[in-house]
mmCIF file of C-alpha atoms (C1' of nucleotides) in Angstrom:
data_model
loop_
_atom_site.group_PDB
_atom_site.id
_atom_site.type_symbol
_atom_site.label_atom_id
_atom_site.label_comp_id
_atom_site.label_asym_id
_atom_site.label_seq_id
_atom_site.Cartn_x
_atom_site.Cartn_y
_atom_site.Cartn_z
ATOM 1 C CA UNK S 1 -3.806 9.159 -1.303
ATOM 2 C CA UNK S 2 -2.937 9.306 2.357
ATOM 3 C CA UNK S 3 -5.669 11.437 3.871
ATOM 4 C CA UNK S 4 -3.811 12.093 7.112
ATOM 5 C CA UNK S 5 -0.888 13.572 5.248
ATOM 6 C CA UNK S 6 -3.408 15.568 3.251
ATOM 7 C CA UNK S 7 -4.739 17.234 6.366
ATOM 8 C CA UNK S 8 -1.305 17.911 7.797
ATOM 9 C CA UNK S 9 0.074 19.398 4.626
ATOM 10 C CA UNK S 10 -2.967 21.603 4.219
ATOM 11 C CA UNK S 11 -2.414 22.967 7.689
ATOM 12 C CA UNK S 12 1.266 23.603 7.105
ATOM 13 C CA UNK S 13 0.810 25.380 3.845
ATOM 14 C CA UNK S 14 0.140 28.834 5.195
ATOM 15 C CA UNK S 15 2.514 30.593 2.830
ATOM 16 C CA UNK S 16 1.765 30.544 -0.886
ATOM 17 C CA UNK S 17 4.447 29.377 -3.265
ATOM 18 C CA UNK S 18 5.056 32.932 -4.437
ATOM 19 C CA UNK S 19 6.355 33.759 -0.973
ATOM 20 C CA UNK S 20 8.496 30.629 -0.989
ATOM 21 C CA UNK S 21 10.074 31.663 -4.277
ATOM 22 C CA UNK S 22 10.819 35.173 -3.071
ATOM 23 C CA UNK S 23 12.382 33.807 0.062
ATOM 24 C CA UNK S 24 14.870 31.824 -1.999
ATOM 25 C CA UNK S 25 14.698 29.220 0.679
ATOM 26 C CA UNK S 26 12.597 26.557 -0.962
ATOM 27 C CA UNK S 27 14.839 23.557 -0.227
ATOM 28 C CA UNK S 28 15.180 24.471 3.440
ATOM 29 C CA UNK S 29 11.466 25.098 3.817
ATOM 30 C CA UNK S 30 10.706 21.829 2.103
ATOM 31 C CA UNK S 31 13.056 20.056 4.432
ATOM 32 C CA UNK S 32 11.565 21.686 7.516
ATOM 33 C CA UNK S 33 8.152 20.515 6.421
ATOM 34 C CA UNK S 34 9.466 17.001 5.920
ATOM 35 C CA UNK S 35 9.428 17.144 2.126
ATOM 36 C CA UNK S 36 12.168 16.745 -0.438
ATOM 37 C CA UNK S 37 12.609 19.104 -3.372
ATOM 38 C CA UNK S 38 14.396 17.183 -6.117
ATOM 39 C CA UNK S 39 15.406 18.550 -9.517
ATOM 40 C CA UNK S 40 12.373 17.121 -11.360
ATOM 41 C CA UNK S 41 10.074 18.476 -8.645
ATOM 42 C CA UNK S 42 11.643 21.915 -8.822
ATOM 43 C CA UNK S 43 11.385 21.955 -12.624
ATOM 44 C CA UNK S 44 7.701 21.013 -12.536
ATOM 45 C CA UNK S 45 6.992 23.610 -9.877
ATOM 46 C CA UNK S 46 8.776 26.256 -11.925
ATOM 47 C CA UNK S 47 6.666 25.492 -14.991
ATOM 48 C CA UNK S 48 3.484 25.835 -12.964
ATOM 49 C CA UNK S 49 4.728 28.934 -11.192
ATOM 50 C CA UNK S 50 5.566 30.676 -14.446
ATOM 51 C CA UNK S 51 2.401 29.685 -16.241
ATOM 52 C CA UNK S 52 -0.378 32.247 -16.450
ATOM 53 C CA UNK S 53 -3.040 29.569 -16.840
ATOM 54 C CA UNK S 54 -3.754 26.066 -15.524
ATOM 55 C CA UNK S 55 -1.838 23.282 -17.275
ATOM 56 C CA UNK S 56 -2.505 19.597 -17.887
ATOM 57 C CA UNK S 57 0.064 16.928 -17.031
ATOM 58 C CA UNK S 58 0.625 16.489 -20.753
ATOM 59 C CA UNK S 59 1.274 20.207 -21.253
ATOM 60 C CA UNK S 60 3.779 20.179 -18.412
ATOM 61 C CA UNK S 61 5.459 17.102 -19.840
ATOM 62 C CA UNK S 62 5.829 18.764 -23.248
ATOM 63 C CA UNK S 63 7.827 21.573 -21.614
ATOM 64 C CA UNK S 64 10.065 19.124 -19.732
ATOM 65 C CA UNK S 65 10.985 16.480 -22.270
ATOM 66 C CA UNK S 66 13.601 14.828 -20.068
ATOM 67 C CA UNK S 67 11.220 14.084 -17.205
ATOM 68 C CA UNK S 68 9.283 10.862 -17.387
ATOM 69 C CA UNK S 69 5.499 10.773 -17.570
ATOM 70 C CA UNK S 70 5.256 8.720 -14.360
ATOM 71 C CA UNK S 71 7.353 11.272 -12.504
ATOM 72 C CA UNK S 72 5.166 14.105 -13.750
ATOM 73 C CA UNK S 73 2.012 12.406 -12.518
ATOM 74 C CA UNK S 74 3.541 11.318 -9.211
ATOM 75 C CA UNK S 75 4.918 14.785 -8.571
ATOM 76 C CA UNK S 76 1.638 16.497 -9.379
ATOM 77 C CA UNK S 77 -0.113 14.142 -6.990
ATOM 78 C CA UNK S 78 2.523 14.858 -4.358
ATOM 79 C CA UNK S 79 2.208 18.627 -4.654
ATOM 80 C CA UNK S 80 -1.560 18.346 -4.629
ATOM 81 C CA UNK S 81 -1.515 16.403 -1.361
ATOM 82 C CA UNK S 82 0.957 18.936 -0.048
ATOM 83 C CA UNK S 83 -1.574 21.608 -1.098
ATOM 84 C CA UNK S 84 1.093 23.540 -2.913
ATOM 85 C CA UNK S 85 -0.835 23.154 -6.167
ATOM 86 C CA UNK S 86 -4.480 22.523 -7.035
ATOM 87 C CA UNK S 87 -5.872 19.814 -9.266
ATOM 88 C CA UNK S 88 -8.875 21.218 -11.062
ATOM 89 C CA UNK S 89 -11.449 19.815 -13.391
ATOM 90 C CA UNK S 90 -12.666 21.923 -16.273
ATOM 91 C CA UNK S 91 -14.664 19.197 -18.028
ATOM 92 C CA UNK S 92 -11.885 18.479 -20.467
ATOM 93 C CA UNK S 93 -10.204 15.174 -21.190
ATOM 94 C CA UNK S 94 -7.750 15.577 -18.354
ATOM 95 C CA UNK S 95 -7.165 17.472 -15.150
ATOM 96 C CA UNK S 96 -5.524 20.872 -14.917
ATOM 97 C CA UNK S 97 -3.029 21.989 -12.303
ATOM 98 C CA UNK S 98 -2.186 25.447 -11.022
ATOM 99 C CA UNK S 99 -0.375 27.068 -8.114
ATOM 100 C CA UNK S 100 -2.445 27.290 -4.943
ATOM 101 C CA UNK S 101 -2.122 30.976 -4.194
ATOM 102 C CA UNK S 102 -5.059 33.379 -4.313
ATOM 103 C CA UNK S 103 -8.406 31.594 -4.197
ATOM 104 C CA UNK S 104 -10.185 31.983 -7.521
ATOM 105 C CA UNK S 105 -12.372 30.217 -10.056
ATOM 106 C CA UNK S 106 -12.619 29.815 -13.820
ATOM 107 C CA UNK S 107 -14.838 30.454 -16.780
ATOM 108 C CA UNK S 108 -14.459 27.955 -19.607
ATOM 109 C CA UNK S 109 -15.688 28.371 -23.164
ATOM 110 C CA UNK S 110 -17.630 25.275 -24.167
ATOM 111 C CA UNK S 111 -16.460 25.595 -27.748
ATOM 112 C CA UNK S 112 -12.793 26.627 -27.846
ATOM 113 C CA UNK S 113 -11.975 25.616 -24.232
ATOM 114 C CA UNK S 114 -10.310 28.947 -23.447
ATOM 115 C CA UNK S 115 -9.970 29.457 -19.703
ATOM 116 C CA UNK S 116 -10.408 32.742 -17.869
ATOM 117 C CA UNK S 117 -9.645 33.171 -14.211
ATOM 118 C CA UNK S 118 -12.094 35.086 -12.053
ATOM 119 C CA UNK S 119 -11.763 36.268 -8.505
ATOM 120 C CA UNK S 120 -15.477 36.057 -7.784
ATOM 121 C CA UNK S 121 -16.062 33.914 -4.731
ATOM 122 C CA UNK S 122 -18.480 34.438 -1.909
ATOM 123 C CA UNK S 123 -18.734 30.875 -0.724
ATOM 124 C CA UNK S 124 -17.903 30.246 2.884
ATOM 125 C CA UNK S 125 -17.417 26.469 3.122
ATOM 126 C CA UNK S 126 -18.153 26.173 6.839
ATOM 127 C CA UNK S 127 -21.584 27.750 6.417
ATOM 128 C CA UNK S 128 -22.854 24.858 4.332
ATOM 129 C CA UNK S 129 -24.957 22.748 6.614
ATOM 130 C CA UNK S 130 -24.933 18.969 6.463
ATOM 131 C CA UNK S 131 -26.004 16.290 8.925
ATOM 132 C CA UNK S 132 -23.806 13.626 7.353
ATOM 133 C CA UNK S 133 -20.572 15.585 7.184
ATOM 134 C CA UNK S 134 -18.356 16.631 10.040
ATOM 135 C CA UNK S 135 -16.498 19.240 8.036
ATOM 136 C CA UNK S 136 -16.435 20.745 4.568
ATOM 137 C CA UNK S 137 -13.257 22.611 3.844
ATOM 138 C CA UNK S 138 -13.016 22.739 0.098
ATOM 139 C CA UNK S 139 -15.083 23.493 -2.955
ATOM 140 C CA UNK S 140 -14.771 23.671 -6.688
ATOM 141 C CA UNK S 141 -16.690 26.219 -8.666
ATOM 142 C CA UNK S 142 -16.355 26.635 -12.402
ATOM 143 C CA UNK S 143 -18.478 28.557 -14.880
ATOM 144 C CA UNK S 144 -19.227 27.604 -18.471
ATOM 145 C CA UNK S 145 -20.434 29.622 -21.407
ATOM 146 C CA UNK S 146 -19.279 30.913 -24.772
ATOM 147 C CA UNK S 147 -16.456 33.379 -25.255
ATOM 148 C CA UNK S 148 -16.807 36.360 -27.570
ATOM 149 C CA UNK S 149 -14.710 34.716 -30.289
ATOM 150 C CA UNK S 150 -17.074 31.764 -30.422
ATOM 151 C CA UNK S 151 -20.144 34.034 -30.002
ATOM 152 C CA UNK C 1 -20.274 17.670 -29.354
ATOM 153 C CA UNK C 2 -22.421 19.763 -31.622
ATOM 154 C CA UNK C 3 -22.728 23.068 -29.811
ATOM 155 C CA UNK C 4 -25.623 24.333 -31.929
ATOM 156 C CA UNK C 5 -27.723 21.352 -30.976
ATOM 157 C CA UNK C 6 -26.615 21.940 -27.382
ATOM 158 C CA UNK C 7 -28.124 25.412 -27.378
ATOM 159 C CA UNK C 8 -31.337 24.347 -29.071
ATOM 160 C CA UNK C 9 -31.940 21.424 -26.760
ATOM 161 C CA UNK C 10 -31.249 23.532 -23.690
ATOM 162 C CA UNK C 11 -33.864 26.020 -24.829
ATOM 163 C CA UNK C 12 -36.460 23.327 -25.454
ATOM 164 C CA UNK C 13 -35.974 21.571 -22.183
ATOM 165 C CA UNK C 14 -38.292 23.678 -20.096
ATOM 166 C CA UNK C 15 -40.022 20.736 -18.454
ATOM 167 C CA UNK C 16 -38.047 18.420 -16.173
ATOM 168 C CA UNK C 17 -38.085 14.711 -16.806
ATOM 169 C CA UNK C 18 -40.316 14.154 -13.787
ATOM 170 C CA UNK C 19 -43.044 16.052 -15.600
ATOM 171 C CA UNK C 20 -42.416 14.003 -18.724
ATOM 172 C CA UNK C 21 -42.824 10.774 -16.790
ATOM 173 C CA UNK C 22 -46.039 11.926 -15.181
ATOM 174 C CA UNK C 23 -47.410 12.981 -18.518
ATOM 175 C CA UNK C 24 -46.954 9.452 -19.868
ATOM 176 C CA UNK C 25 -46.222 11.042 -23.175
ATOM 177 C CA UNK C 26 -42.482 10.696 -23.414
ATOM 178 C CA UNK C 27 -42.275 9.198 -26.921
ATOM 179 C CA UNK C 28 -44.576 11.860 -28.350
ATOM 180 C CA UNK C 29 -42.693 14.655 -26.612
ATOM 181 C CA UNK C 30 -39.423 13.249 -27.822
ATOM 182 C CA UNK C 31 -40.746 13.134 -31.325
ATOM 183 C CA UNK C 32 -42.068 16.673 -31.189
ATOM 184 C CA UNK C 33 -38.654 17.847 -30.101
ATOM 185 C CA UNK C 34 -37.026 15.944 -32.931
ATOM 186 C CA UNK C 35 -35.583 13.188 -30.770
ATOM 187 C CA UNK C 36 -36.106 9.436 -30.778
ATOM 188 C CA UNK C 37 -36.736 7.432 -27.640
ATOM 189 C CA UNK C 38 -35.578 3.890 -28.304
ATOM 190 C CA UNK C 39 -35.776 0.994 -25.870
ATOM 191 C CA UNK C 40 -32.149 1.288 -24.696
ATOM 192 C CA UNK C 41 -32.591 5.026 -24.239
ATOM 193 C CA UNK C 42 -35.769 4.562 -22.245
ATOM 194 C CA UNK C 43 -34.129 1.907 -20.048
ATOM 195 C CA UNK C 44 -31.146 4.152 -19.307
ATOM 196 C CA UNK C 45 -33.405 7.094 -18.554
ATOM 197 C CA UNK C 46 -35.485 4.930 -16.221
ATOM 198 C CA UNK C 47 -32.404 3.858 -14.263
ATOM 199 C CA UNK C 48 -31.358 7.470 -13.811
ATOM 200 C CA UNK C 49 -34.867 8.593 -12.987
ATOM 201 C CA UNK C 50 -35.272 5.951 -10.277
ATOM 202 C CA UNK C 51 -31.838 6.477 -8.762
ATOM 203 C CA UNK C 52 -31.600 8.577 -5.652
ATOM 204 C CA UNK C 53 -27.988 9.469 -6.334
ATOM 205 C CA UNK C 54 -25.768 10.248 -9.325
ATOM 206 C CA UNK C 55 -24.515 7.180 -11.211
ATOM 207 C CA UNK C 56 -21.461 6.426 -13.323
ATOM 208 C CA UNK C 57 -21.731 4.910 -16.795
ATOM 209 C CA UNK C 58 -20.374 1.694 -15.329
ATOM 210 C CA UNK C 59 -23.008 1.622 -12.587
ATOM 211 C CA UNK C 60 -25.729 2.133 -15.153
ATOM 212 C CA UNK C 61 -24.278 -0.591 -17.344
ATOM 213 C CA UNK C 62 -24.257 -3.057 -14.434
ATOM 214 C CA UNK C 63 -28.012 -2.594 -14.039
ATOM 215 C CA UNK C 64 -28.620 -3.084 -17.767
ATOM 216 C CA UNK C 65 -26.498 -6.061 -18.724
ATOM 217 C CA UNK C 66 -28.003 -6.409 -22.209
ATOM 218 C CA UNK C 67 -27.100 -2.908 -23.315
ATOM 219 C CA UNK C 68 -23.678 -2.421 -24.814
ATOM 220 C CA UNK C 69 -21.090 -0.138 -23.256
ATOM 221 C CA UNK C 70 -20.878 1.996 -26.388
ATOM 222 C CA UNK C 71 -24.625 2.525 -26.370
ATOM 223 C CA UNK C 72 -24.542 3.543 -22.726
ATOM 224 C CA UNK C 73 -21.871 6.153 -23.371
ATOM 225 C CA UNK C 74 -23.470 7.410 -26.573
ATOM 226 C CA UNK C 75 -26.866 7.666 -24.927
ATOM 227 C CA UNK C 76 -25.518 9.503 -21.908
ATOM 228 C CA UNK C 77 -23.784 11.955 -24.221
ATOM 229 C CA UNK C 78 -27.007 12.332 -26.175
ATOM 230 C CA UNK C 79 -29.125 13.055 -23.110
ATOM 231 C CA UNK C 80 -26.483 15.425 -21.802
ATOM 232 C CA UNK C 81 -26.546 17.462 -25.022
ATOM 233 C CA UNK C 82 -30.312 17.356 -24.853
ATOM 234 C CA UNK C 83 -29.981 18.697 -21.307
ATOM 235 C CA UNK C 84 -32.279 16.011 -19.965
ATOM 236 C CA UNK C 85 -29.478 14.758 -17.723
ATOM 237 C CA UNK C 86 -26.351 16.334 -16.248
ATOM 238 C CA UNK C 87 -22.798 15.040 -16.489
ATOM 239 C CA UNK C 88 -21.049 15.911 -13.261
ATOM 240 C CA UNK C 89 -17.533 15.555 -11.996
ATOM 241 C CA UNK C 90 -16.952 14.612 -8.386
ATOM 242 C CA UNK C 91 -13.186 14.063 -8.648
ATOM 243 C CA UNK C 92 -13.584 10.315 -8.968
ATOM 244 C CA UNK C 93 -12.273 8.025 -11.696
ATOM 245 C CA UNK C 94 -15.261 8.643 -13.915
ATOM 246 C CA UNK C 95 -18.119 11.024 -14.484
ATOM 247 C CA UNK C 96 -21.482 10.818 -12.771
ATOM 248 C CA UNK C 97 -24.861 11.370 -14.373
ATOM 249 C CA UNK C 98 -28.159 12.457 -12.866
ATOM 250 C CA UNK C 99 -31.533 13.772 -13.963
ATOM 251 C CA UNK C 100 -31.588 17.494 -14.678
ATOM 252 C CA UNK C 101 -34.484 18.553 -12.497
ATOM 253 C CA UNK C 102 -34.091 20.809 -9.475
ATOM 254 C CA UNK C 103 -30.805 22.700 -9.514
ATOM 255 C CA UNK C 104 -28.581 21.458 -6.713
ATOM 256 C CA UNK C 105 -24.992 20.659 -5.761
ATOM 257 C CA UNK C 106 -23.058 17.946 -3.938
ATOM 258 C CA UNK C 107 -20.836 17.310 -0.966
ATOM 259 C CA UNK C 108 -18.333 14.506 -1.431
ATOM 260 C CA UNK C 109 -16.375 12.736 1.285
ATOM 261 C CA UNK C 110 -12.718 12.672 0.317
ATOM 262 C CA UNK C 111 -12.251 9.312 2.013
ATOM 263 C CA UNK C 112 -15.271 7.064 1.338
ATOM 264 C CA UNK C 113 -16.593 9.035 -1.674
ATOM 265 C CA UNK C 114 -20.131 9.175 -0.304
ATOM 266 C CA UNK C 115 -22.183 11.820 -2.097
ATOM 267 C CA UNK C 116 -24.745 14.075 -0.484
ATOM 268 C CA UNK C 117 -27.006 16.380 -2.436
ATOM 269 C CA UNK C 118 -27.529 19.923 -1.200
ATOM 270 C CA UNK C 119 -29.929 22.544 -2.389
ATOM 271 C CA UNK C 120 -27.702 25.444 -1.414
ATOM 272 C CA UNK C 121 -27.145 27.658 -4.414
ATOM 273 C CA UNK C 122 -27.101 31.401 -4.587
ATOM 274 C CA UNK C 123 -25.058 31.791 -7.703
ATOM 275 C CA UNK C 124 -26.624 33.829 -10.455
ATOM 276 C CA UNK C 125 -24.617 32.969 -13.597
ATOM 277 C CA UNK C 126 -25.464 36.136 -15.515
ATOM 278 C CA UNK C 127 -24.068 38.348 -12.764
ATOM 279 C CA UNK C 128 -20.540 37.106 -13.284
ATOM 280 C CA UNK C 129 -18.723 39.751 -15.232
ATOM 281 C CA UNK C 130 -16.229 38.929 -17.936
ATOM 282 C CA UNK C 131 -14.817 40.929 -20.817
ATOM 283 C CA UNK C 132 -13.892 37.861 -22.826
ATOM 284 C CA UNK C 133 -17.177 35.999 -22.573
ATOM 285 C CA UNK C 134 -20.449 36.888 -24.242
ATOM 286 C CA UNK C 135 -22.524 34.706 -21.966
ATOM 287 C CA UNK C 136 -22.153 32.373 -19.003
ATOM 288 C CA UNK C 137 -25.133 30.134 -18.494
ATOM 289 C CA UNK C 138 -23.865 27.219 -16.478
ATOM 290 C CA UNK C 139 -21.771 26.416 -13.448
ATOM 291 C CA UNK C 140 -20.579 23.483 -11.439
ATOM 292 C CA UNK C 141 -20.170 23.719 -7.698
ATOM 293 C CA UNK C 142 -19.147 20.795 -5.536
ATOM 294 C CA UNK C 143 -18.007 20.694 -1.936
ATOM 295 C CA UNK C 144 -15.458 18.341 -0.408
ATOM 296 C CA UNK C 145 -14.806 17.323 3.160
ATOM 297 C CA UNK C 146 -15.035 14.346 5.468
ATOM 298 C CA UNK C 147 -18.282 12.635 6.412
ATOM 299 C CA UNK C 148 -19.057 11.706 10.020
ATOM 300 C CA UNK C 149 -18.254 8.028 9.419
ATOM 301 C CA UNK C 150 -14.763 8.909 8.272
ATOM 302 C CA UNK C 151 -14.399 11.629 10.956
ATOM 303 C "C1'" DT G 1 -45.565 -3.634 -45.279
ATOM 304 C "C1'" DC G 2 -41.687 -1.476 -47.100
ATOM 305 C "C1'" DG G 3 -37.721 1.632 -47.256
ATOM 306 C "C1'" DT G 4 -34.451 4.495 -45.268
ATOM 307 C "C1'" DA G 5 -32.121 6.941 -41.895
ATOM 308 C "C1'" DA G 6 -30.885 6.524 -37.329
ATOM 309 C "C1'" DT G 7 -29.424 3.518 -33.628
ATOM 310 C "C1'" DT G 8 -27.229 -0.480 -31.722
ATOM 311 C "C1'" DG G 9 -23.759 -4.172 -30.825
ATOM 312 C "C1'" DC G 10 -19.335 -5.642 -31.410
ATOM 313 C "C1'" DA G 11 -14.566 -5.467 -31.367
ATOM 314 C "C1'" DA G 12 -10.693 -2.936 -31.875
ATOM 315 C "C1'" DC G 13 -8.645 1.207 -30.494
ATOM 316 C "C1'" DT G 14 -7.117 5.492 -27.866
ATOM 317 C "C1'" DT G 15 -5.475 7.908 -24.089
ATOM 318 C "C1'" DA G 16 -4.966 9.458 -19.303
ATOM 319 C "C1'" DG G 17 -3.120 7.747 -15.671
ATOM 320 C "C1'" DT G 18 -0.973 3.755 -12.682
ATOM 321 C "C1'" DC G 19 2.252 0.201 -11.122
ATOM 322 C "C1'" DG G 20 6.279 -2.835 -10.285
ATOM 323 C "C1'" DC G 21 10.882 -2.883 -10.313
ATOM 324 C "C1'" DA G 22 15.698 -1.835 -11.276
ATOM 325 C "C1'" DT G 23 18.598 2.327 -11.183
ATOM 326 C "C1'" DT G 24 19.751 6.743 -9.440
ATOM 327 C "C1'" DT G 25 19.793 10.510 -6.214
ATOM 328 C "C1'" DA G 26 19.360 13.324 -1.903
ATOM 329 C "C1'" DG G 27 20.839 14.014 2.309
ATOM 330 C "C1'" DA G 28 22.234 12.066 6.857
ATOM 331 C "C1'" DA G 29 25.884 9.629 9.237
ATOM 332 C "C1'" DT G 30 30.561 8.590 9.617
ATOM 333 C "C1'" DA U 1 34.776 13.938 1.500
ATOM 334 C "C1'" DT U 2 32.891 9.243 1.374
ATOM 335 C "C1'" DT U 3 29.618 5.971 2.422
ATOM 336 C "C1'" DC U 4 25.060 4.447 3.304
ATOM 337 C "C1'" DT U 5 20.086 4.096 2.999
ATOM 338 C "C1'" DA U 6 15.629 5.480 2.107
ATOM 339 C "C1'" DA U 7 13.245 7.892 -1.193
ATOM 340 C "C1'" DA U 8 12.621 9.380 -5.954
ATOM 341 C "C1'" DT U 9 13.139 8.504 -10.837
ATOM 342 C "C1'" DG U 10 12.879 6.152 -15.422
ATOM 343 C "C1'" DC U 11 11.244 2.560 -17.968
ATOM 344 C "C1'" DG U 12 7.962 -0.352 -19.842
ATOM 345 C "C1'" DA U 13 4.031 -2.821 -19.231
ATOM 346 C "C1'" DC U 14 -0.493 -2.353 -17.752
ATOM 347 C "C1'" DT U 15 -5.424 -0.640 -16.564
ATOM 348 C "C1'" DA U 16 -9.698 1.381 -17.235
ATOM 349 C "C1'" DA U 17 -12.692 4.965 -19.123
ATOM 350 C "C1'" DG U 18 -14.298 6.222 -23.015
ATOM 351 C "C1'" DT U 19 -14.343 6.316 -28.447
ATOM 352 C "C1'" DT U 20 -14.761 4.796 -33.198
ATOM 353 C "C1'" DG U 21 -15.734 2.272 -37.554
ATOM 354 C "C1'" DC U 22 -18.720 -0.726 -39.419
ATOM 355 C "C1'" DA U 23 -22.150 -4.264 -40.176
ATOM 356 C "C1'" DA U 24 -26.641 -5.617 -38.330
ATOM 357 C "C1'" DT U 25 -30.894 -4.007 -36.431
ATOM 358 C "C1'" DT U 26 -34.645 -0.934 -35.356
ATOM 359 C "C1'" DA U 27 -37.853 3.055 -35.494
ATOM 360 C "C1'" DC U 28 -41.083 5.188 -38.003
ATOM 361 C "C1'" DG U 29 -42.938 7.705 -41.957
ATOM 362 C "C1'" DA U 30 -44.686 6.779 -46.595
#
DNA sequence: TCGTAATTGCAACTTAGTCGCATTTAGAAT
DNA sequence: ATTCTAAATGCGACTAAGTTGCAATTACGA
């Protein structure tokens, strides 16, 4: 992963994807930002945009049978660097991906793996103090327990 | 993973491993709790206990060349269920493991992957409100940024 | 010391994810 | 509109983390 590009894309991504969609100007915006929106990329983005919960690469692939596995993974990596989507770890066998719009976290049931989104977040990254780090601009926070179905 | 055993072991594990070590009574304690401390298990626990930072299964294996890979993984899973150690994800290629003593979190450099431990934590699990969950008793919280070496 | 259940070592396997390369496509130039 | 080129895709082979089945070994109570 190119870390420079990572920083740049993070800075550029001041509008969430939902705004991009509404603006109907995705290809132009992509172009202005120096990115290319191909058909596979648009299809993958649409799946994530329409999903109400985080999806694994495999789940995305199963909805887009014509798109190759390698393309799925490369595209997810691309969008993650771009900061358009988030790659999250919920202690499963693979990573999950979701649109990067409103900041939120998750509760995961240790038994059935059901995922609930929660808005709770009172963590201001910059307030964390560290001598070794020059900046901290990201965090992951996930909760684990048992859902009511699994008691 | 047997979730019943998970709950039981969590409840029993009221003393950290540091206390166990000091008490010099590990095998007896293990036995009383219904667990067996074999030589491979003790060796793996010792490596984790003496390490100042979280280790991957591969890193542990490299320090214990006689112990088989499968045993390493099975033992780490065993101790994790037992709640004697923690399995943590720092967005690398594999999981990290560390002793489950004082509750703390990590800062990870996105470039060089250096890990710093931080004590900062003001997250009371039970206060998180959810209609779908009956209890939430665990969370993971990791911070990401760039360390001073990587600017 | 013996017997049995649990643990280990080994090797084969699974699966998420990656990589190299030939083919195709997007978009700029003509 | 057509051509050109760099970038993206598809394909298949590969990697590496982690798992599994099973025979050999070990822990530990009787």
